[in-house]
mmCIF file of C-alpha atoms in Angstrom:
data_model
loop_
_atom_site.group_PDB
_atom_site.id
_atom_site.type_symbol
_atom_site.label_atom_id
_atom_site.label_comp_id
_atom_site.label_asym_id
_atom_site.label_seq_id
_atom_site.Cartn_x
_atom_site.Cartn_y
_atom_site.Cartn_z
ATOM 1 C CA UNK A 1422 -12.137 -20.632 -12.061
ATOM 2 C CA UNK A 1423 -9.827 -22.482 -13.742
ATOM 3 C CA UNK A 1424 -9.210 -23.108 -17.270
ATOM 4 C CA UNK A 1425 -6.553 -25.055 -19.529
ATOM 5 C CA UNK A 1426 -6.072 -23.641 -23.141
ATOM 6 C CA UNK A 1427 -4.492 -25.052 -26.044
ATOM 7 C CA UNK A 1428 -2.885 -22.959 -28.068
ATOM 8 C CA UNK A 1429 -4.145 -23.308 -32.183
ATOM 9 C CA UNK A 1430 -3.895 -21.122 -35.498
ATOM 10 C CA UNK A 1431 -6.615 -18.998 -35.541
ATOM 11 C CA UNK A 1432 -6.226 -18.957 -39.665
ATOM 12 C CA UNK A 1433 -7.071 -22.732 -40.078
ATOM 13 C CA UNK A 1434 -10.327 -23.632 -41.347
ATOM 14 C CA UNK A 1435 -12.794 -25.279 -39.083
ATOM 15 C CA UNK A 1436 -14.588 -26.984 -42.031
ATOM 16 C CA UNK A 1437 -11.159 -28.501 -43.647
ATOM 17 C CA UNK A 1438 -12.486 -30.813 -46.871
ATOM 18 C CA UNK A 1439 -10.956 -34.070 -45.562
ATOM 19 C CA UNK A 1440 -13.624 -33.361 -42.948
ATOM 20 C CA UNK A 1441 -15.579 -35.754 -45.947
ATOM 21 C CA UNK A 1442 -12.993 -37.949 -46.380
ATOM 22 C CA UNK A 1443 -14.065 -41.625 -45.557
ATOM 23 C CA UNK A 1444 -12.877 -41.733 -41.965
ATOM 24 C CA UNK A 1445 -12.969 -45.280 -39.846
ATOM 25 C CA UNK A 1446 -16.184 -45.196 -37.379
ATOM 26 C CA UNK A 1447 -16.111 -43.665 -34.375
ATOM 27 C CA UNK A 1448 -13.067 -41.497 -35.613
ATOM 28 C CA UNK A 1449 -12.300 -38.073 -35.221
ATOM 29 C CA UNK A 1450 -11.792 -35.969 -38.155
ATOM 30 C CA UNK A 1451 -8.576 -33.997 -38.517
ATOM 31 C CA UNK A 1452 -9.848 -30.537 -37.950
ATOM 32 C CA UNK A 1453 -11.435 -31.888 -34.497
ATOM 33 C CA UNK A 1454 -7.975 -34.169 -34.012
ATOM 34 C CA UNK A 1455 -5.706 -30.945 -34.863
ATOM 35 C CA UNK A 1456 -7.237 -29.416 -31.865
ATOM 36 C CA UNK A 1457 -7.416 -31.738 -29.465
ATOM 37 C CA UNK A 1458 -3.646 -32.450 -30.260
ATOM 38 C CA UNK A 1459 -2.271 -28.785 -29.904
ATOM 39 C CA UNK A 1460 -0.092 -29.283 -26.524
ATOM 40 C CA UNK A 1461 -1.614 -26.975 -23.922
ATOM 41 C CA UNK A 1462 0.293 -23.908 -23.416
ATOM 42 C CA UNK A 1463 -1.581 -21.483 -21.301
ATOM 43 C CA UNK A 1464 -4.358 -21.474 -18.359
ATOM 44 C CA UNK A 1465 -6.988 -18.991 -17.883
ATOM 45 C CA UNK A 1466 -7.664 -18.098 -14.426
ATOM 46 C CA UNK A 1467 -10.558 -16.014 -13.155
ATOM 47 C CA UNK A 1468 -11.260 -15.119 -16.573
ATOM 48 C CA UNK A 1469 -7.417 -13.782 -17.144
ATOM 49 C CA UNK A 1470 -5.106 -15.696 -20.035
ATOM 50 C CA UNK A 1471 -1.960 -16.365 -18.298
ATOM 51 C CA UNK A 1472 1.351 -18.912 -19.792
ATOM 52 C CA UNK A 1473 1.545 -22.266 -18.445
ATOM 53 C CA UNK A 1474 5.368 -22.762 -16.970
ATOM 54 C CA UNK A 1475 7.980 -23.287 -19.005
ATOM 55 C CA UNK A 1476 5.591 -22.276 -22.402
ATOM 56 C CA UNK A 1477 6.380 -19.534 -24.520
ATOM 57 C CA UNK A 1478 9.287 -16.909 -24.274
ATOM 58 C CA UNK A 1479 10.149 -15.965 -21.042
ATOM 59 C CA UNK A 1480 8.475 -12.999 -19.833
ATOM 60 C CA UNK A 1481 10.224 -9.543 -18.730
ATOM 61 C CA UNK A 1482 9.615 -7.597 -15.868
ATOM 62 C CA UNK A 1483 8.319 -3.631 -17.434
ATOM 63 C CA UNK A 1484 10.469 -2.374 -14.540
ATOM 64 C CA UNK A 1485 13.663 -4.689 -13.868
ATOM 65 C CA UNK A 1486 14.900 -4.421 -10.605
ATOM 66 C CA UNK A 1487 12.661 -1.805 -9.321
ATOM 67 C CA UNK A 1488 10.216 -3.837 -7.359
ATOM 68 C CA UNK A 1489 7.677 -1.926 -8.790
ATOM 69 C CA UNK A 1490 3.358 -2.354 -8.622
ATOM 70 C CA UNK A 1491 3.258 -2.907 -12.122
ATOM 71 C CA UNK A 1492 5.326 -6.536 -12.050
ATOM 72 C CA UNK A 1493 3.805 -8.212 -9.576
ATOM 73 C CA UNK A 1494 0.093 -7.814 -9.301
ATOM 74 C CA UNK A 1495 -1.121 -9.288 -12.545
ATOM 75 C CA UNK A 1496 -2.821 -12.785 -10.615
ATOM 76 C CA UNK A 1497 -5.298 -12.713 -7.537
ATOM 77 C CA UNK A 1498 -4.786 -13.436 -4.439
ATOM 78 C CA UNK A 1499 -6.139 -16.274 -2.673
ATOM 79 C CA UNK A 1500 -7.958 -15.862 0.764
ATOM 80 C CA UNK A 1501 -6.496 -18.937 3.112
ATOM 81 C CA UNK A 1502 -10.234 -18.439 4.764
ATOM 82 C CA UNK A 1503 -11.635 -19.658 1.463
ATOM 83 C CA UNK A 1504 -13.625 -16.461 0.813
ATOM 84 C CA UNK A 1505 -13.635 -15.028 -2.561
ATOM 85 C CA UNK A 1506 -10.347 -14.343 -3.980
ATOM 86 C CA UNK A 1507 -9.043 -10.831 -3.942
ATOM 87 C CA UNK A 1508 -7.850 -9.189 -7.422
ATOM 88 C CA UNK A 1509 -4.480 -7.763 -7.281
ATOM 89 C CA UNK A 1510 -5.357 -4.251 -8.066
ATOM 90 C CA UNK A 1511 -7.341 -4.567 -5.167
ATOM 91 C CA UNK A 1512 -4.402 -5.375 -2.933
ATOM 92 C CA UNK A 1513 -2.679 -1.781 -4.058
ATOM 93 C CA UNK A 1514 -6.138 -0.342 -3.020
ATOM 94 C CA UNK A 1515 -5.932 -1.616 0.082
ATOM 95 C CA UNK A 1516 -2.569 -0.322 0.770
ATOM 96 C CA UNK A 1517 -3.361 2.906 -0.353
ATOM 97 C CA UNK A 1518 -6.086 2.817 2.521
ATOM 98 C CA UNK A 1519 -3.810 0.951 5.244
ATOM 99 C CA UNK A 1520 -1.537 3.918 4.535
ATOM 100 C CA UNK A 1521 -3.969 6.633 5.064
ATOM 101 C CA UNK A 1522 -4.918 4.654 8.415
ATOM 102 C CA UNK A 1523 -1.279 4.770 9.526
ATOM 103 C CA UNK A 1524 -1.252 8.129 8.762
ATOM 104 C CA UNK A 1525 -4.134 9.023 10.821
ATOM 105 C CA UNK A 1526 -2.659 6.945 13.765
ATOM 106 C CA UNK A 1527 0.826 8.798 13.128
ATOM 107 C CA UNK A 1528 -0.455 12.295 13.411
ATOM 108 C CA UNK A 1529 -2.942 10.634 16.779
ATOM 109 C CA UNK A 1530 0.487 9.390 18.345
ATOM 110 C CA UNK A 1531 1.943 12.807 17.826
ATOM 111 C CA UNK A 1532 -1.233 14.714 19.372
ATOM 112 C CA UNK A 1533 -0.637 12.059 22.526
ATOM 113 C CA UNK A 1534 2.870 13.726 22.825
ATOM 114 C CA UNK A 1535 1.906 17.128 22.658
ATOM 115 C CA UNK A 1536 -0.520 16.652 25.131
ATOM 116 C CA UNK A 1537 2.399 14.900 27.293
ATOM 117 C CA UNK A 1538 4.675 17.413 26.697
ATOM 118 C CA UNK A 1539 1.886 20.284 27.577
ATOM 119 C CA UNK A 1540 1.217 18.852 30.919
ATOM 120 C CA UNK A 1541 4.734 18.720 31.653
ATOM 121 C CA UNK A 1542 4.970 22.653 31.109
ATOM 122 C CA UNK A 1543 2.300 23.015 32.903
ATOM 123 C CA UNK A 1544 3.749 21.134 35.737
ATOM 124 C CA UNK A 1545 7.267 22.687 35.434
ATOM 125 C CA UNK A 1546 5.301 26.619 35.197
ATOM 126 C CA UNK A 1547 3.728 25.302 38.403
ATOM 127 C CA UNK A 1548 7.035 23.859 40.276
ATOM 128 C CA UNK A 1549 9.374 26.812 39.605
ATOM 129 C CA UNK A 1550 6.908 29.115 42.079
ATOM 130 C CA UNK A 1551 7.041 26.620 44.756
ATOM 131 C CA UNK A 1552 8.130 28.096 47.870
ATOM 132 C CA UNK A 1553 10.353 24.976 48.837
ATOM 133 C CA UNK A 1554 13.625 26.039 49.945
ATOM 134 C CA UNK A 1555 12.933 29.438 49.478
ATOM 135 C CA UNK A 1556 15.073 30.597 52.357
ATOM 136 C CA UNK A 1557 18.432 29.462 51.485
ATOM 137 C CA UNK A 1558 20.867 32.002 51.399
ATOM 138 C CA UNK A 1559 23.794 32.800 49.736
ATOM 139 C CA UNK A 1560 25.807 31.516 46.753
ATOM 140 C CA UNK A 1561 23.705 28.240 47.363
ATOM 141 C CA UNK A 1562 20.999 30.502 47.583
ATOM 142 C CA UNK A 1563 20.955 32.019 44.185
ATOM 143 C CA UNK A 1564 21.887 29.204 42.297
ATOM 144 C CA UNK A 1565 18.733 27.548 43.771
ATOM 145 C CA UNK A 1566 16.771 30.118 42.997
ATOM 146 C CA UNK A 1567 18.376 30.121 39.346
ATOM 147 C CA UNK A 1568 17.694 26.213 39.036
ATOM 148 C CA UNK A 1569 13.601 27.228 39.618
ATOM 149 C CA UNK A 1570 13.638 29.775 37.605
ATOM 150 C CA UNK A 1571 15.197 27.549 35.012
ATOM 151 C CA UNK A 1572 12.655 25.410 35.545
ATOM 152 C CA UNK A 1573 9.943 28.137 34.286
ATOM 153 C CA UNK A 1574 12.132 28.670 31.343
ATOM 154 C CA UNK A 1575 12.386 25.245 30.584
ATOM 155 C CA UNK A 1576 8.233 25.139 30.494
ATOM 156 C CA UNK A 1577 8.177 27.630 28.111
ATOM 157 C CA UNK A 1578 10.063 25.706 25.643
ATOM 158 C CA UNK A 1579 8.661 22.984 26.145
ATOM 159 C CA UNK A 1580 5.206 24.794 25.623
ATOM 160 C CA UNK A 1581 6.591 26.272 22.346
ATOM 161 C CA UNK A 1582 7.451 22.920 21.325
ATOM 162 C CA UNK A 1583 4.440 21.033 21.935
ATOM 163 C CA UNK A 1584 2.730 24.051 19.768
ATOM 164 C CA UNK A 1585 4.646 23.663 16.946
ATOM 165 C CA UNK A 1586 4.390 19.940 16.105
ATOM 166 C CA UNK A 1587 1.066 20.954 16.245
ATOM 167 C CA UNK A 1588 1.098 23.218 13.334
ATOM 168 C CA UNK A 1589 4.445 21.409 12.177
ATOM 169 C CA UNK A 1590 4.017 17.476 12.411
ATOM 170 C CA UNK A 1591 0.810 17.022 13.561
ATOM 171 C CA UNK A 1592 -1.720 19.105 11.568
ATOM 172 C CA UNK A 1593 0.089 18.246 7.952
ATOM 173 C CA UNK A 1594 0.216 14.487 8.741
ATOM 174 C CA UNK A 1595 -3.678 14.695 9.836
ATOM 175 C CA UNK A 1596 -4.436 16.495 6.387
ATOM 176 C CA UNK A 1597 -2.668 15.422 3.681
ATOM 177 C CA UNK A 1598 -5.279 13.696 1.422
ATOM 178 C CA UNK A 1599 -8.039 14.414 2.577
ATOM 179 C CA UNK A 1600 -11.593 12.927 2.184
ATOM 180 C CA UNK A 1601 -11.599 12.843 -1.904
ATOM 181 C CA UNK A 1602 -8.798 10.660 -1.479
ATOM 182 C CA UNK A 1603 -10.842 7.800 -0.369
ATOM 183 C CA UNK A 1604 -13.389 8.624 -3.096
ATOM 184 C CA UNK A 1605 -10.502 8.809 -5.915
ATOM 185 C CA UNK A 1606 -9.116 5.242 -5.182
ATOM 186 C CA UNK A 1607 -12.956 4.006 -5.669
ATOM 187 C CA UNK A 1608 -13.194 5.292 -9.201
ATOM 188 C CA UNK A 1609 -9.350 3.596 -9.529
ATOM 189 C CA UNK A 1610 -10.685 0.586 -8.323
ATOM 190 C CA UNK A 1611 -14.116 0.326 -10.221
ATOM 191 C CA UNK A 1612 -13.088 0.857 -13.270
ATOM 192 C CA UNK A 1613 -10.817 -1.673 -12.926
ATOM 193 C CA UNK A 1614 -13.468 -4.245 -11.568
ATOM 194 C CA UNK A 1615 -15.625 -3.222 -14.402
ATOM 195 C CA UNK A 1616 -12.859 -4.345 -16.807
ATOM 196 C CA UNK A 1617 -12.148 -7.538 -14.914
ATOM 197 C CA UNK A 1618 -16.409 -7.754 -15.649
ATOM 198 C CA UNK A 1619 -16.031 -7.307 -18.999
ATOM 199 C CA UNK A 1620 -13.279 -9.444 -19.241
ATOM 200 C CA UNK A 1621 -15.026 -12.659 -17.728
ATOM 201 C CA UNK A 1622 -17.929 -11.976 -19.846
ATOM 202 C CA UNK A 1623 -15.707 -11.924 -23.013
ATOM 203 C CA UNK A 1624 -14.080 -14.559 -21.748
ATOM 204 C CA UNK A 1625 -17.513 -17.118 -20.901
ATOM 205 C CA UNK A 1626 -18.286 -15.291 -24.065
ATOM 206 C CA UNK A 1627 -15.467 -17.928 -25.668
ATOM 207 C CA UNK A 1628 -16.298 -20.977 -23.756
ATOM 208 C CA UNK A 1629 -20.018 -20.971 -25.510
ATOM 209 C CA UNK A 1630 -18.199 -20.465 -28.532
ATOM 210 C CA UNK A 1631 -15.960 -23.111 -28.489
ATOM 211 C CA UNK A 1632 -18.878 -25.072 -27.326
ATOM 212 C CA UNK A 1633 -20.595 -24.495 -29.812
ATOM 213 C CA UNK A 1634 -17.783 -25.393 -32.235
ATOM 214 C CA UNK A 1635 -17.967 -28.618 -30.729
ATOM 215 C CA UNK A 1636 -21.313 -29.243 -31.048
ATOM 216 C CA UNK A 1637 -20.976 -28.601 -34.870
ATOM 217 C CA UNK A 1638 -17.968 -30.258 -35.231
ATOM 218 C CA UNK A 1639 -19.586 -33.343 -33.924
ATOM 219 C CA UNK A 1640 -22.733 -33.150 -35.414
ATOM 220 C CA UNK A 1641 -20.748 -32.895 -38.691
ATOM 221 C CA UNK A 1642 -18.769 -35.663 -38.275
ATOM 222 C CA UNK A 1643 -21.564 -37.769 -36.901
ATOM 223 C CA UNK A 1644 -23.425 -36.861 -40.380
ATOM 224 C CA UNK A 1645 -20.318 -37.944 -42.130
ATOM 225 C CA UNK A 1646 -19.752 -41.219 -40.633
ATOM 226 C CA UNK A 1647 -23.555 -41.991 -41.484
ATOM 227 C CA UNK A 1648 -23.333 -41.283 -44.993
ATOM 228 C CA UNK A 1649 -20.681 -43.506 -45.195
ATOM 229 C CA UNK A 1650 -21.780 -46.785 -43.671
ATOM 230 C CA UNK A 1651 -24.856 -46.109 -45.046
ATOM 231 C CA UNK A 1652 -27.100 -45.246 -41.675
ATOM 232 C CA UNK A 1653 -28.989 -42.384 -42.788
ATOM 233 C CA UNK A 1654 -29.959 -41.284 -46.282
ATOM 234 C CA UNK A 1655 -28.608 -38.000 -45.518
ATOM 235 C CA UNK A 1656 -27.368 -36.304 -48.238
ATOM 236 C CA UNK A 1657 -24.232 -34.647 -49.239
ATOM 237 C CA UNK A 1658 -26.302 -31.537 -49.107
ATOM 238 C CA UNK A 1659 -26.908 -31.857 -45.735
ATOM 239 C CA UNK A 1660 -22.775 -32.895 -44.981
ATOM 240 C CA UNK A 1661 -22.446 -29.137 -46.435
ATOM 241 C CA UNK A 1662 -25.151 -27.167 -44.282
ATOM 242 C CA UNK A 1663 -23.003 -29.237 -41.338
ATOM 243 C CA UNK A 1664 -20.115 -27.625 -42.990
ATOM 244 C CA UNK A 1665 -21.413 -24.547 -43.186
ATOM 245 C CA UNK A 1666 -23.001 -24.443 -39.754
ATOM 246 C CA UNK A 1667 -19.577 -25.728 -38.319
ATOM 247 C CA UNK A 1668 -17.895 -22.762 -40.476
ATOM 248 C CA UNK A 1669 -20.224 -20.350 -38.388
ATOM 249 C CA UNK A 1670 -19.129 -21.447 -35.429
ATOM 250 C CA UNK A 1671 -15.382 -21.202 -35.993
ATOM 251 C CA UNK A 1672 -15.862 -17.986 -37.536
ATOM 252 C CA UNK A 1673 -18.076 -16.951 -34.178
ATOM 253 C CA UNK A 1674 -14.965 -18.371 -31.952
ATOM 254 C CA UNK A 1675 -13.064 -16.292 -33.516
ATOM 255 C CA UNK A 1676 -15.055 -13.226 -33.186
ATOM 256 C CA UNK A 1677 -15.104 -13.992 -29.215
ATOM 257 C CA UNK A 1678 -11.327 -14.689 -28.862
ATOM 258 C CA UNK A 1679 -10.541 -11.491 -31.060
ATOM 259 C CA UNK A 1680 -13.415 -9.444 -28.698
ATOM 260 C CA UNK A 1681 -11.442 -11.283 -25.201
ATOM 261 C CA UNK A 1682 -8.179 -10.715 -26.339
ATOM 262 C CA UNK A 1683 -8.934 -6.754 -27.083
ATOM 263 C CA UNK A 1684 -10.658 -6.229 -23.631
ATOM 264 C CA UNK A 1685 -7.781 -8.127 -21.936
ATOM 265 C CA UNK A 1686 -5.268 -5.922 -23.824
ATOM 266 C CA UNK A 1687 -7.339 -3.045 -22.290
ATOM 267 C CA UNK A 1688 -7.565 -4.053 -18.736
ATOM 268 C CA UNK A 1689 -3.808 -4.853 -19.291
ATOM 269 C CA UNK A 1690 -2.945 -1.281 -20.218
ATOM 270 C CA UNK A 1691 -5.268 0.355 -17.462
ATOM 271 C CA UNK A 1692 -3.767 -2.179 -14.997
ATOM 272 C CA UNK A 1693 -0.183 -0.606 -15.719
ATOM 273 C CA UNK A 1694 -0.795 2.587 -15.840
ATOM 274 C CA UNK A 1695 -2.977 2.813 -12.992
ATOM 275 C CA UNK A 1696 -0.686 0.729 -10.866
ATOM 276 C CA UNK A 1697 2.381 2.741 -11.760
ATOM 277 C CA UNK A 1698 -0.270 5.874 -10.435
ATOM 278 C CA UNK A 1699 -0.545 4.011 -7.131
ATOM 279 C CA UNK A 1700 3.039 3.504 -6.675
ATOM 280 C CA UNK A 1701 3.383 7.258 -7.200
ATOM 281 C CA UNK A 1702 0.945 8.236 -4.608
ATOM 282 C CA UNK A 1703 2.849 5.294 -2.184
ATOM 283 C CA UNK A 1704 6.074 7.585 -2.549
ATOM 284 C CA UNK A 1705 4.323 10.302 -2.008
ATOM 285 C CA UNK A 1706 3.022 9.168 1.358
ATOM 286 C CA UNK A 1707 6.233 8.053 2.112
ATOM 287 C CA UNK A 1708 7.999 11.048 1.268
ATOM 288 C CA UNK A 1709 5.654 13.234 2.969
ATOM 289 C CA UNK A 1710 5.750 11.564 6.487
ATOM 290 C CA UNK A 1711 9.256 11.335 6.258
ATOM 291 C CA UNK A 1712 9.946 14.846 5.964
ATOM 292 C CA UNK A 1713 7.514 15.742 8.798
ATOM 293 C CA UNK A 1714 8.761 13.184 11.114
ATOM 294 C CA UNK A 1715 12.574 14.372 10.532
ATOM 295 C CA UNK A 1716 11.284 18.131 11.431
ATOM 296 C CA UNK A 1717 9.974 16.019 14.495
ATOM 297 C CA UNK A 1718 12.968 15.143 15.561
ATOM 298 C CA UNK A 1719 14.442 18.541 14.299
ATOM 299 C CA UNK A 1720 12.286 20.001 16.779
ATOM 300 C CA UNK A 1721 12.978 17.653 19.723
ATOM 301 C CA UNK A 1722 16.644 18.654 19.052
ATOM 302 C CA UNK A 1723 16.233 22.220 19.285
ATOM 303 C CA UNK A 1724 14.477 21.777 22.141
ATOM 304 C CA UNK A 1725 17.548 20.105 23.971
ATOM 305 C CA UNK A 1726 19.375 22.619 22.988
ATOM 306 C CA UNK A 1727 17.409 25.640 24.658
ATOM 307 C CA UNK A 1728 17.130 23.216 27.560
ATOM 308 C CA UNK A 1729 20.892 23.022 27.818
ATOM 309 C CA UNK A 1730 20.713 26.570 27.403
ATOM 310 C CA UNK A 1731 18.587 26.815 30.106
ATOM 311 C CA UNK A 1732 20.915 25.125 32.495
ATOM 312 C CA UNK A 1733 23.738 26.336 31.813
ATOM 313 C CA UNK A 1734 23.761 29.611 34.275
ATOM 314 C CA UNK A 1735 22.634 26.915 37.036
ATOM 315 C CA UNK A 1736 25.619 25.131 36.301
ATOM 316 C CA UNK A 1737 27.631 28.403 36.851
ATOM 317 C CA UNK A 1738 26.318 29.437 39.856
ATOM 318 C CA UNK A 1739 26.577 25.605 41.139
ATOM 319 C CA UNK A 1740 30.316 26.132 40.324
ATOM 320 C CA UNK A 1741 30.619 29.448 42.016
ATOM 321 C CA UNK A 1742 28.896 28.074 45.418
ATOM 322 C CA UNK A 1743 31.662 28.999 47.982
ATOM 323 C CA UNK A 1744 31.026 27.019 51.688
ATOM 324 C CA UNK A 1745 33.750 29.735 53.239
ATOM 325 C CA UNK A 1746 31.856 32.572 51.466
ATOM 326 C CA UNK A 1747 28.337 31.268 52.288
ATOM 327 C CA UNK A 1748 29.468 30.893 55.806
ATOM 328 C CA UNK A 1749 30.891 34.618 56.280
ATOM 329 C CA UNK A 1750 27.709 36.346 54.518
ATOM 330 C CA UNK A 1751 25.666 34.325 57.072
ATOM 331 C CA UNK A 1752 27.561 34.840 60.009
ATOM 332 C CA UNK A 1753 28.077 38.941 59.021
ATOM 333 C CA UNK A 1754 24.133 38.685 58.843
ATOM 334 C CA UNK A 1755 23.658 36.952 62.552
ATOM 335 C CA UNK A 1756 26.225 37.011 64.748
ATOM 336 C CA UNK A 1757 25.475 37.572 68.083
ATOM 337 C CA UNK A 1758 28.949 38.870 69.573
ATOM 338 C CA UNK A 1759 32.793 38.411 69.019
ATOM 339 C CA UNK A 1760 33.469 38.009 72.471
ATOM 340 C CA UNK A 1761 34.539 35.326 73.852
ATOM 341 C CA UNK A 1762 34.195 33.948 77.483
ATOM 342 C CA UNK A 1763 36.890 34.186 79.681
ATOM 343 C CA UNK A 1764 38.266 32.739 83.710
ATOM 344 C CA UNK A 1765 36.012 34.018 86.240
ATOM 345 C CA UNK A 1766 38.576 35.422 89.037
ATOM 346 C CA UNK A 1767 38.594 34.931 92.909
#
């Protein structure tokens, strides 16, 4: 909801004396005329005051060039669907909770490559006995025999490192916040919906009193313009219980306005301070996932690195190999004779 203000001094009196003064029929007296004169300067939307553009000093961000919550929630945000419109606070709620989804799905995508990287152990473990080329001999020999043994060394590290992102990445991204999280961003965002209550009920609050005020107003004048032309027999008695009555109901507008403007003042503090709490627990998050996603990667380093390690004496004995050598070990090992055929004679 939608609704234009105009700005006026709260200290003038509703029932100013030339409110009697012989006006032309059908006029409106000044009070009445002062009001509907005042150039509109603000709108209230949703039940929250806001400046019209270009009205009034220019507003400062509380946090200039920090991006921050605080700055840039203060209106509600329209659904293009056309359901009800979403309070800003409520956006930061729902960020909080995307955030503890993506989370969840982080520390998921890490348990996916844990399993991954278990199965491939378990499929390395299982290679390196394989009989396959088992009876190669040899320098070829034992640097093939090295490479499969490698290959059970290289499942063992791989078996280490699929347990610790476990208890290293995996486990602290699935717990951090837990449950009570959830239930601590509800009381966040009630009590800020119960403000935003109390605020468009302070602010409706206004509307019947200015209502009101206008009823008076124009009963009063109504009563004045009839005395005058000689209408009614009305008295000037009953010009001053219009008077009086009108009074009332600028006093009661300003009752409402001062009652609005101290719950808005409220719901403006809480809104700041609990955004700036939200933006906290947003770096937090950050922060935290950060840090266990670098040890990731931490991890998956040192794990190249015992890998390489693991290689390396295959890589020496695959230097060493020696065709000449392999040749004279085998032929030492199954030769059948030296001698070589010679001319058969007459």
């Amino acid at each position: 909801m939608m609704k234009m203000e105009a700005s006026f001094d709260t200290e003038e009196s509703f029932d100013d004396p030339s409110c009697l003064t012989p006006q032309p029929p059908g006029s409106l007296s000044p009070a009445r005329r002062a009001i509907n004169e005042v150039k509109e300067t603000k709108t209230t939307i949703n039940g929250v005051t806001f400046p019209l553009p270009g009205e009034g000093p220019e507003q400062q961000l509380l946090k200039p060039n920090e991006w921050s919550y605080c700055d840039y929630f203060w209106t509600d945000k329209k659904d293009p669907q056309g359901t009800p419109s979403v309070g800003g606070f409520e956006v930061l709620v729902q960020k909080q909770l995307k955030g503890k989804q993506m989370q969840k799905e982080m520390s998921e995508f890490i348990h996916e490559r844990i399993k991954i990287e278990e199965e491939y152990a378990k499929n390395l473990s299982k290679l390196s006995l394989s009989p396959l080329a088992g009876q190669e001999e040899g320098t070829l020999g034992e640097a093939w025999t090295q490479l499969k043994k490698s290959l059970h060394d290289e499942a063992e590290v791989h078996l280490k490192f699929s347990n610790k992102l476990h208890s290293e990445v995996e486990k602290p991204l699935l717990t951090f916040r837990g449950d009570g999280f959830k239930k601590d961003l509800k009381k966040y965002d009630h009590h800020l919906s119960d403000l935003r209550k109390q605020l468009a009920s302070r602010y409706a609050g206004v509307e019947k009193a200015r209502k009101a005020l206008a009823d008076r107003q124009k009963d009063l004048e109504v009563k004045t313009q009839q005395l005058e032309i000689k209408l009614s027999n009305k008295t000037e008695e009953d010009i001053k219980k219009a008077r009086r009555k009108s009074t009332q109901a600028g006093d009661d507008l300003m009752r409402c306005i001062d009652l609005y403007n101290q719950t808005q003042s409220k719901w403006f503090e809480e809104m700041v301070t609990s955004s700036m709490e939200l933006e906290k627990l947003e770096v937090e998050r950050i922060e935290w996932i950060q840090q266990h996603l670098r040890q990731y990667t931490t991890l998956r380093h040192e794990t190249d690195m015992f890998n390489q390690s693991m290689v390396e004496p295959v890589d020496q004995l695959l230097q060493g190999v020696d065709p000449s050598k392999d040749r004279e070990l085998w032929v030492k090992e199954n030769k059948t004779g030296e001698v070589r055929p010679v001319d058969l004679d007459i």
